[in-house]
Amino acid sequence: MKSFIAAPEVSEINRLLALAKNIKKSPQDYRQAGIHKTLVLLFFNPSLRTRLSTEKAGLNLGMQVISMNADNGWKIEFEEGAIMNGDTAEHVKEAAAVVSQYASVIGIRSFPTLMNREKDYQEEVISAFVKYATVPVLSLESATRHPLQSFADLLTIEEFKQKDKPKVVLSWAPHPRALPQAVPNSFVEWMRRGHVNLVVTHPEGYHLSPEFIGDAYVTTNQKEAFEGADFIYAKNWSSFDQYGAILSKDPNWTITAEKMALTSQAKFMHCLPVRRNVVVADEVIDSPNAIHIAQANNRTWAAQAVLYDLLKD
Ligand code: SN0
């Protein structure tokens, strides 16, 4: 694997799943893979799980790990041919090439602007790092995708599913702030390659980018979506159409015990961080059917499998 920024092919996903399951059984068996190798993680936005699980994954592989909060560093220029007499101090050509001198793998977290859809969906930041870095690049959530999260989500569904092809529902839920579409985009991208029956539900005006949603079944009737579901994956996102806008904060979309009762005793999932009693009621997230902590645990094994592969090539 040259870099990890989107969902790979189905065969590749199945191989990665098998690797992650083996790593989870005996994480220390892979210690030689990263010896004398350095992992550099650059965070242009906040992180708790991604940072700690990816650091731990690197350490489990015997790597040296350096994480940096890059949000208050030199402002980076991305435009080709820019005359840099404004507020950008360093071009990505230098930044990516220089970090490559210190790293065997570079991880990048960079959220979307939610202002300029074209730039965000062109993945300006992570694409530039892939282009100008001389080592593999690992997405720690980019403008339009969060592949390490989705890989851990698929691993979690594999572990908890009780039927061959479970019904997996991605449900929009309210939130006070405008959030990226990265997690739902990626979730749909990975689930469509997985062996699941995917249903997406959201209010009017919240459809995801056609490039991601493809032919997935979508309904604006949340109750209909929940019927017989085996997994409820809750997530807020801002509008794709009216790019970055909050069109609804309707509390009727909150995940409640009453709605969970429509499901087939579905497991509740969320990538975290989660706004309790806005996205999901305490009664649901504190119930035995909530598997968000096991899901967060799987972030380590997903990251370790991906790093192992990036090092191998
Ligand atoms: C991010 C998102 O993409 O939705 C990261 C999720 C892994 N979530 C947030 O920014 C939540 C912030 C908040 O204020 O609740």
mmCIF file of C-alpha atoms and ligand atoms in Angstrom:
data_model
loop_
_atom_site.group_PDB
_atom_site.id
_atom_site.type_symbol
_atom_site.label_atom_id
_atom_site.label_comp_id
_atom_site.label_asym_id
_atom_site.label_seq_id
_atom_site.Cartn_x
_atom_site.Cartn_y
_atom_site.Cartn_z
ATOM 1 C CA MET A 1 0.000 0.000 0.000
ATOM 2 C CA LYS A 2 1.427 3.364 -1.065
ATOM 3 C CA SER A 3 -0.894 5.520 1.033
ATOM 4 C CA PHE A 4 -4.196 5.144 2.902
ATOM 5 C CA ILE A 5 -6.703 7.906 2.218
ATOM 6 C CA ALA A 6 -9.831 6.182 0.835
ATOM 7 C CA ALA A 7 -11.509 2.752 0.790
ATOM 8 C CA PRO A 8 -9.480 0.109 -1.054
ATOM 9 C CA GLU A 9 -10.906 -2.680 -3.252
ATOM 10 C CA VAL A 10 -13.146 -5.364 -1.662
ATOM 11 C CA SER A 11 -10.415 -8.037 -1.798
ATOM 12 C CA GLU A 12 -8.004 -5.640 -0.123
ATOM 13 C CA ILE A 13 -10.583 -4.827 2.580
ATOM 14 C CA ASN A 14 -11.098 -8.531 3.305
ATOM 15 C CA ARG A 15 -7.360 -9.066 3.581
ATOM 16 C CA LEU A 16 -7.018 -6.051 5.906
ATOM 17 C CA LEU A 17 -9.917 -7.328 8.055
ATOM 18 C CA ALA A 18 -8.239 -10.716 8.472
ATOM 19 C CA LEU A 19 -4.942 -8.995 9.340
ATOM 20 C CA ALA A 20 -6.618 -6.714 11.915
ATOM 21 C CA LYS A 21 -8.333 -9.721 13.546
ATOM 22 C CA ASN A 22 -4.974 -11.517 13.853
ATOM 23 C CA ILE A 23 -3.286 -8.401 15.197
ATOM 24 C CA LYS A 24 -6.058 -7.991 17.772
ATOM 25 C CA LYS A 25 -5.434 -11.568 18.986
ATOM 26 C CA SER A 26 -1.690 -10.987 19.478
ATOM 27 C CA PRO A 27 -0.674 -7.374 18.825
ATOM 28 C CA GLN A 28 2.918 -7.900 20.009
ATOM 29 C CA ASP A 29 3.643 -10.554 17.369
ATOM 30 C CA TYR A 30 4.168 -7.763 14.848
ATOM 31 C CA ARG A 31 6.817 -5.841 16.794
ATOM 32 C CA GLN A 32 9.606 -6.306 14.266
ATOM 33 C CA ALA A 33 7.733 -4.664 11.392
ATOM 34 C CA GLY A 34 8.380 -1.105 12.527
ATOM 35 C CA ILE A 35 11.745 -1.369 14.193
ATOM 36 C CA HIS A 36 13.956 1.666 13.372
ATOM 37 C CA LYS A 37 10.992 3.246 11.552
ATOM 38 C CA THR A 38 9.436 6.582 12.531
ATOM 39 C CA LEU A 39 5.765 7.561 12.430
ATOM 40 C CA VAL A 40 5.064 11.306 12.276
ATOM 41 C CA LEU A 41 1.480 12.409 12.910
ATOM 42 C CA LEU A 42 0.494 15.989 12.039
ATOM 43 C CA PHE A 43 -2.768 17.281 13.486
ATOM 44 C CA PHE A 44 -4.235 20.401 11.917
ATOM 45 C CA ASN A 45 -7.419 19.717 14.004
ATOM 46 C CA PRO A 46 -8.200 18.211 17.422
ATOM 47 C CA SER A 47 -8.045 14.481 18.105
ATOM 48 C CA LEU A 48 -8.368 12.057 21.028
ATOM 49 C CA ARG A 49 -9.032 8.547 19.675
ATOM 50 C CA THR A 50 -7.276 8.875 16.336
ATOM 51 C CA ARG A 51 -4.149 10.264 17.932
ATOM 52 C CA LEU A 52 -3.893 7.763 20.776
ATOM 53 C CA SER A 53 -4.945 4.676 18.818
ATOM 54 C CA THR A 54 -2.612 5.444 15.906
ATOM 55 C CA GLU A 55 0.284 6.197 18.259
ATOM 56 C CA LYS A 56 -0.416 2.944 20.084
ATOM 57 C CA ALA A 57 -0.595 1.062 16.779
ATOM 58 C CA GLY A 58 2.811 2.462 15.803
ATOM 59 C CA LEU A 59 4.307 1.583 19.203
ATOM 60 C CA ASN A 60 2.880 -1.965 18.957
ATOM 61 C CA LEU A 61 4.801 -2.312 15.675
ATOM 62 C CA GLY A 62 8.026 -1.176 17.352
ATOM 63 C CA MET A 63 7.978 2.231 15.620
ATOM 64 C CA GLN A 64 9.172 5.509 17.083
ATOM 65 C CA VAL A 65 6.215 7.880 17.151
ATOM 66 C CA ILE A 66 6.212 11.683 16.934
ATOM 67 C CA SER A 67 2.905 13.563 17.068
ATOM 68 C CA MET A 68 2.604 17.258 16.428
ATOM 69 C CA ASN A 69 -0.260 19.707 16.802
ATOM 70 C CA ALA A 70 0.261 21.601 13.580
ATOM 71 C CA ASP A 71 -2.712 23.951 13.897
ATOM 72 C CA ASN A 72 -0.611 26.807 15.282
ATOM 73 C CA GLY A 73 2.477 26.172 13.135
ATOM 74 C CA TRP A 74 3.600 27.913 9.918
ATOM 75 C CA LYS A 75 0.600 28.531 7.710
ATOM 76 C CA ILE A 76 1.032 26.294 4.651
ATOM 77 C CA GLU A 77 0.503 27.394 1.040
ATOM 78 C CA PHE A 78 -1.112 24.868 -1.323
ATOM 79 C CA GLU A 79 -1.481 26.873 -4.516
ATOM 80 C CA GLU A 80 0.953 26.122 -7.341
ATOM 81 C CA GLY A 81 2.940 29.190 -8.353
ATOM 82 C CA ALA A 82 1.645 31.306 -5.448
ATOM 83 C CA ILE A 83 3.437 34.582 -4.746
ATOM 84 C CA MET A 84 3.850 34.084 -1.030
ATOM 85 C CA ASN A 85 3.765 37.653 0.222
ATOM 86 C CA GLY A 86 0.612 37.077 2.322
ATOM 87 C CA ASP A 87 0.033 35.050 5.495
ATOM 88 C CA THR A 88 1.295 31.648 4.270
ATOM 89 C CA ALA A 89 4.896 31.078 5.382
ATOM 90 C CA GLU A 90 5.779 27.721 3.842
ATOM 91 C CA HIS A 91 4.735 25.848 0.689
ATOM 92 C CA VAL A 92 3.464 22.276 0.983
ATOM 93 C CA LYS A 93 6.235 21.311 -1.494
ATOM 94 C CA GLU A 94 8.818 22.042 1.225
ATOM 95 C CA ALA A 95 6.665 21.000 4.195
ATOM 96 C CA ALA A 96 5.845 17.526 2.816
ATOM 97 C CA ALA A 97 9.364 16.918 1.499
ATOM 98 C CA VAL A 98 10.950 17.995 4.790
ATOM 99 C CA VAL A 99 8.672 15.898 7.022
ATOM 100 C CA SER A 100 9.511 12.960 4.731
ATOM 101 C CA GLN A 101 13.172 13.316 5.825
ATOM 102 C CA TYR A 102 12.156 12.477 9.396
ATOM 103 C CA ALA A 103 9.351 9.962 8.815
ATOM 104 C CA SER A 104 8.824 6.501 7.342
ATOM 105 C CA VAL A 105 5.053 7.169 7.325
ATOM 106 C CA ILE A 106 3.272 10.539 7.655
ATOM 107 C CA GLY A 107 -0.219 10.792 9.171
ATOM 108 C CA ILE A 108 -2.297 13.907 8.410
ATOM 109 C CA ARG A 109 -5.497 15.169 10.028
ATOM 110 C CA SER A 110 -7.115 18.017 8.164
ATOM 111 C CA PHE A 111 -10.831 18.860 8.396
ATOM 112 C CA PRO A 112 -12.758 20.554 5.583
ATOM 113 C CA THR A 113 -13.315 24.312 5.466
ATOM 114 C CA LEU A 114 -17.087 23.682 5.036
ATOM 115 C CA MET A 115 -16.962 26.951 3.048
ATOM 116 C CA ASN A 116 -15.541 25.891 -0.313
ATOM 117 C CA ARG A 117 -17.068 22.599 -1.466
ATOM 118 C CA GLU A 118 -14.949 22.321 -4.579
ATOM 119 C CA LYS A 119 -11.661 22.669 -2.688
ATOM 120 C CA ASP A 120 -12.811 20.374 0.113
ATOM 121 C CA TYR A 121 -13.953 17.634 -2.286
ATOM 122 C CA GLN A 122 -10.718 17.918 -4.253
ATOM 123 C CA GLU A 123 -8.971 17.047 -0.967
ATOM 124 C CA GLU A 124 -6.517 19.884 -1.471
ATOM 125 C CA VAL A 125 -4.526 19.286 1.745
ATOM 126 C CA ILE A 126 -4.091 15.511 1.876
ATOM 127 C CA SER A 127 -3.632 15.219 -1.911
ATOM 128 C CA ALA A 128 -0.782 17.732 -1.761
ATOM 129 C CA PHE A 129 0.920 15.737 0.992
ATOM 130 C CA VAL A 130 0.540 12.541 -1.060
ATOM 131 C CA LYS A 131 1.975 14.353 -4.081
ATOM 132 C CA TYR A 132 4.970 15.959 -2.398
ATOM 133 C CA ALA A 133 5.827 13.484 0.385
ATOM 134 C CA THR A 134 8.388 10.825 -0.517
ATOM 135 C CA VAL A 135 6.997 8.333 2.053
ATOM 136 C CA PRO A 136 3.493 6.804 2.455
ATOM 137 C CA VAL A 137 0.721 9.092 3.745
ATOM 138 C CA LEU A 138 -1.959 7.952 6.165
ATOM 139 C CA SER A 139 -5.264 9.840 6.514
ATOM 140 C CA LEU A 140 -6.202 10.639 10.101
ATOM 141 C CA GLU A 141 -9.469 12.164 8.728
ATOM 142 C CA SER A 142 -9.313 14.420 5.728
ATOM 143 C CA ALA A 143 -11.865 16.840 4.280
ATOM 144 C CA THR A 144 -14.178 14.168 2.866
ATOM 145 C CA ARG A 145 -13.162 10.837 4.428
ATOM 146 C CA HIS A 146 -12.135 9.106 7.664
ATOM 147 C CA PRO A 147 -10.944 5.688 6.442
ATOM 148 C CA LEU A 148 -9.313 4.466 9.682
ATOM 149 C CA GLN A 149 -12.630 5.078 11.438
ATOM 150 C CA SER A 150 -14.621 3.234 8.775
ATOM 151 C CA PHE A 151 -12.223 0.295 8.794
ATOM 152 C CA ALA A 152 -12.624 0.024 12.600
ATOM 153 C CA ASP A 153 -16.410 0.313 12.129
ATOM 154 C CA LEU A 154 -16.442 -2.583 9.681
ATOM 155 C CA LEU A 155 -14.257 -4.658 12.015
ATOM 156 C CA THR A 156 -16.709 -3.920 14.864
ATOM 157 C CA ILE A 157 -19.746 -4.914 12.788
ATOM 158 C CA GLU A 158 -17.968 -8.141 11.771
ATOM 159 C CA GLU A 159 -17.383 -8.926 15.444
ATOM 160 C CA PHE A 160 -20.881 -8.173 16.711
ATOM 161 C CA LYS A 161 -23.057 -9.307 13.813
ATOM 162 C CA GLN A 162 -25.372 -12.242 14.464
ATOM 163 C CA LYS A 163 -26.454 -12.843 10.908
ATOM 164 C CA ASP A 164 -24.546 -13.243 7.683
ATOM 165 C CA LYS A 165 -25.801 -9.971 6.170
ATOM 166 C CA PRO A 166 -26.911 -7.569 8.931
ATOM 167 C CA LYS A 167 -29.091 -4.510 8.375
ATOM 168 C CA VAL A 168 -26.864 -1.494 9.083
ATOM 169 C CA VAL A 169 -28.525 1.909 9.405
ATOM 170 C CA LEU A 170 -26.638 5.181 9.186
ATOM 171 C CA SER A 171 -28.854 7.767 10.847
ATOM 172 C CA TRP A 172 -28.356 11.519 10.792
ATOM 173 C CA ALA A 173 -28.888 13.059 14.247
ATOM 174 C CA PRO A 174 -29.029 16.672 15.416
ATOM 175 C CA HIS A 175 -25.974 18.639 16.594
ATOM 176 C CA PRO A 176 -25.356 22.259 17.651
ATOM 177 C CA ARG A 177 -22.381 22.752 15.281
ATOM 178 C CA ALA A 178 -21.759 22.293 11.545
ATOM 179 C CA LEU A 179 -19.811 19.036 11.160
ATOM 180 C CA PRO A 180 -17.964 17.515 8.179
ATOM 181 C CA GLN A 181 -19.449 14.838 5.902
ATOM 182 C CA ALA A 182 -16.221 12.851 6.199
ATOM 183 C CA VAL A 183 -17.391 10.185 8.642
ATOM 184 C CA PRO A 184 -20.708 9.414 6.883
ATOM 185 C CA ASN A 185 -19.078 9.562 3.413
ATOM 186 C CA SER A 186 -16.417 7.091 4.440
ATOM 187 C CA PHE A 187 -18.860 4.875 6.344
ATOM 188 C CA VAL A 188 -21.036 4.557 3.243
ATOM 189 C CA GLU A 189 -17.980 4.014 1.034
ATOM 190 C CA TRP A 190 -16.794 1.100 3.207
ATOM 191 C CA MET A 191 -20.234 -0.427 3.932
ATOM 192 C CA ARG A 192 -21.049 -0.558 0.231
ATOM 193 C CA ARG A 193 -17.957 -2.763 -0.142
ATOM 194 C CA GLY A 194 -18.857 -4.854 2.919
ATOM 195 C CA HIS A 195 -21.355 -7.712 3.228
ATOM 196 C CA VAL A 196 -24.189 -5.673 4.795
ATOM 197 C CA ASN A 197 -27.641 -4.354 3.955
ATOM 198 C CA LEU A 198 -27.050 -0.592 4.224
ATOM 199 C CA VAL A 199 -29.853 1.936 4.805
ATOM 200 C CA VAL A 200 -29.190 5.670 5.188
ATOM 201 C CA THR A 201 -31.717 7.989 6.816
ATOM 202 C CA HIS A 202 -31.611 11.781 7.138
ATOM 203 C CA PRO A 203 -33.949 14.796 6.972
ATOM 204 C CA GLU A 204 -34.673 16.598 3.688
ATOM 205 C CA GLY A 205 -31.671 18.603 2.474
ATOM 206 C CA TYR A 206 -29.035 16.343 4.012
ATOM 207 C CA HIS A 207 -28.254 13.981 1.144
ATOM 208 C CA LEU A 208 -24.615 12.978 0.848
ATOM 209 C CA SER A 209 -22.429 13.490 -2.198
ATOM 210 C CA PRO A 210 -23.630 11.252 -5.087
ATOM 211 C CA GLU A 211 -20.020 10.068 -5.499
ATOM 212 C CA PHE A 212 -20.273 8.402 -2.075
ATOM 213 C CA ILE A 213 -23.938 7.464 -1.715
ATOM 214 C CA GLY A 214 -24.079 5.690 -5.103
ATOM 215 C CA ASP A 215 -27.040 3.312 -5.197
ATOM 216 C CA ALA A 216 -27.367 2.930 -1.393
ATOM 217 C CA TYR A 217 -30.968 2.952 -0.116
ATOM 218 C CA VAL A 218 -31.893 6.335 1.399
ATOM 219 C CA THR A 219 -35.080 7.332 3.240
ATOM 220 C CA THR A 220 -36.164 10.477 5.078
ATOM 221 C CA ASN A 221 -38.382 8.278 7.288
ATOM 222 C CA GLN A 222 -36.174 7.429 10.257
ATOM 223 C CA LYS A 223 -38.706 5.043 11.817
ATOM 224 C CA GLU A 224 -38.985 3.043 8.596
ATOM 225 C CA ALA A 225 -35.181 2.810 8.466
ATOM 226 C CA PHE A 226 -34.960 1.550 12.046
ATOM 227 C CA GLU A 227 -37.400 -1.331 11.550
ATOM 228 C CA GLY A 228 -35.551 -4.631 11.935
ATOM 229 C CA ALA A 229 -32.119 -2.961 12.043
ATOM 230 C CA ASP A 230 -29.168 -4.870 13.527
ATOM 231 C CA PHE A 231 -26.884 -1.839 13.850
ATOM 232 C CA ILE A 232 -27.726 1.852 14.308
ATOM 233 C CA TYR A 233 -24.795 4.113 13.426
ATOM 234 C CA ALA A 234 -25.585 7.672 14.504
ATOM 235 C CA LYS A 235 -23.793 10.696 13.086
ATOM 236 C CA ASN A 236 -24.477 14.324 12.431
ATOM 237 C CA TRP A 237 -23.283 16.046 9.283
ATOM 238 C CA SER A 238 -23.857 19.442 7.723
ATOM 239 C CA SER A 239 -25.571 19.899 4.364
ATOM 240 C CA PHE A 240 -23.740 18.933 1.163
ATOM 241 C CA ASP A 241 -26.198 20.830 -1.072
ATOM 242 C CA GLN A 242 -26.215 24.079 0.887
ATOM 243 C CA TYR A 243 -22.618 23.385 1.650
ATOM 244 C CA GLY A 244 -21.736 23.414 5.353
ATOM 245 C CA ALA A 245 -25.163 24.718 6.469
ATOM 246 C CA ILE A 246 -27.160 23.519 9.468
ATOM 247 C CA LEU A 247 -30.661 23.061 8.056
ATOM 248 C CA SER A 248 -32.160 21.306 11.072
ATOM 249 C CA LYS A 249 -31.594 20.788 14.782
ATOM 250 C CA ASP A 250 -34.833 18.817 15.078
ATOM 251 C CA PRO A 251 -34.765 16.861 18.376
ATOM 252 C CA ASN A 252 -37.172 14.369 16.791
ATOM 253 C CA TRP A 253 -34.091 12.890 15.093
ATOM 254 C CA THR A 254 -32.298 12.132 18.393
ATOM 255 C CA ILE A 255 -31.698 8.393 18.897
ATOM 256 C CA THR A 256 -34.021 7.341 21.748
ATOM 257 C CA ALA A 257 -34.955 4.048 23.415
ATOM 258 C CA GLU A 258 -38.401 4.321 21.821
ATOM 259 C CA LYS A 259 -36.801 4.293 18.357
ATOM 260 C CA MET A 260 -34.330 1.536 19.267
ATOM 261 C CA ALA A 261 -37.384 -0.581 20.211
ATOM 262 C CA LEU A 262 -38.303 -0.652 16.484
ATOM 263 C CA THR A 263 -35.036 -2.424 15.680
ATOM 264 C CA SER A 264 -34.019 -6.045 15.986
ATOM 265 C CA GLN A 265 -32.254 -5.300 19.293
ATOM 266 C CA ALA A 266 -29.767 -3.267 17.314
ATOM 267 C CA LYS A 267 -26.336 -2.402 18.567
ATOM 268 C CA PHE A 268 -25.741 1.344 18.861
ATOM 269 C CA MET A 269 -22.561 2.774 17.291
ATOM 270 C CA HIS A 270 -20.969 6.218 17.145
ATOM 271 C CA CYS A 271 -17.460 7.272 16.098
ATOM 272 C CA LEU A 272 -17.222 9.726 19.048
ATOM 273 C CA PRO A 273 -16.994 12.388 20.325
ATOM 274 C CA VAL A 274 -20.751 12.324 20.898
ATOM 275 C CA ARG A 275 -23.117 14.984 22.266
ATOM 276 C CA ARG A 276 -25.216 13.113 24.839
ATOM 277 C CA ASN A 277 -28.935 13.854 24.836
ATOM 278 C CA VAL A 278 -28.627 15.719 21.544
ATOM 279 C CA VAL A 279 -27.364 13.008 19.169
ATOM 280 C CA VAL A 280 -28.320 10.095 21.436
ATOM 281 C CA ALA A 281 -30.276 9.775 24.686
ATOM 282 C CA ASP A 282 -28.402 8.532 27.765
ATOM 283 C CA GLU A 283 -30.829 5.595 27.969
ATOM 284 C CA VAL A 284 -29.430 4.309 24.641
ATOM 285 C CA ILE A 285 -25.727 5.039 24.998
ATOM 286 C CA ASP A 286 -25.708 3.717 28.569
ATOM 287 C CA SER A 287 -27.553 0.527 27.592
ATOM 288 C CA PRO A 288 -25.852 -2.873 27.087
ATOM 289 C CA ASN A 289 -26.554 -2.577 23.341
ATOM 290 C CA ALA A 290 -24.199 0.388 22.976
ATOM 291 C CA ILE A 291 -20.867 -0.808 21.528
ATOM 292 C CA HIS A 292 -19.160 2.556 20.999
ATOM 293 C CA ILE A 293 -16.336 1.722 23.441
ATOM 294 C CA ALA A 294 -15.565 -1.609 21.741
ATOM 295 C CA GLN A 295 -15.709 0.330 18.459
ATOM 296 C CA ALA A 296 -13.134 2.840 19.765
ATOM 297 C CA ASN A 297 -10.935 -0.047 20.932
ATOM 298 C CA ASN A 298 -10.917 -1.386 17.375
ATOM 299 C CA ARG A 299 -9.352 1.852 16.147
ATOM 300 C CA THR A 300 -5.975 0.531 17.373
ATOM 301 C CA TRP A 301 -6.182 -2.780 15.488
ATOM 302 C CA ALA A 302 -7.396 -1.125 12.308
ATOM 303 C CA ALA A 303 -4.539 1.406 12.459
ATOM 304 C CA GLN A 304 -1.988 -1.311 13.249
ATOM 305 C CA ALA A 305 -3.084 -3.374 10.234
ATOM 306 C CA VAL A 306 -2.851 -0.363 7.926
ATOM 307 C CA LEU A 307 0.536 0.752 9.275
ATOM 308 C CA TYR A 308 1.872 -2.797 8.980
ATOM 309 C CA ASP A 309 0.895 -2.793 5.316
ATOM 310 C CA LEU A 310 2.332 0.662 4.628
ATOM 311 C CA LEU A 311 5.647 -0.408 6.168
ATOM 312 C CA LYS A 312 5.751 -3.686 4.282
ATOM 313 C CA ASP A 313 5.665 -1.981 0.887
HETATM 314 C C1 SN0 B 1 -15.556 15.380 13.900
HETATM 315 C C2 SN0 B 1 -16.430 15.054 12.691
HETATM 316 O O1 SN0 B 1 -15.886 14.803 11.598
HETATM 317 O O2 SN0 B 1 -17.656 15.036 12.827
HETATM 318 C C3 SN0 B 1 -14.637 14.236 14.204
HETATM 319 C C4 SN0 B 1 -15.269 12.884 14.320
HETATM 320 C C5 SN0 B 1 -14.293 11.753 14.397
HETATM 321 N N1 SN0 B 1 -16.407 15.642 15.038
HETATM 322 C C6 SN0 B 1 -16.474 16.834 15.641
HETATM 323 O O3 SN0 B 1 -15.840 17.766 15.204
HETATM 324 C C7 SN0 B 1 -17.364 16.983 16.867
HETATM 325 C C8 SN0 B 1 -17.153 18.322 17.520
HETATM 326 C C9 SN0 B 1 -18.210 18.694 18.533
HETATM 327 O O4 SN0 B 1 -18.222 19.885 18.846
HETATM 328 O O5 SN0 B 1 -19.011 17.890 19.004
#
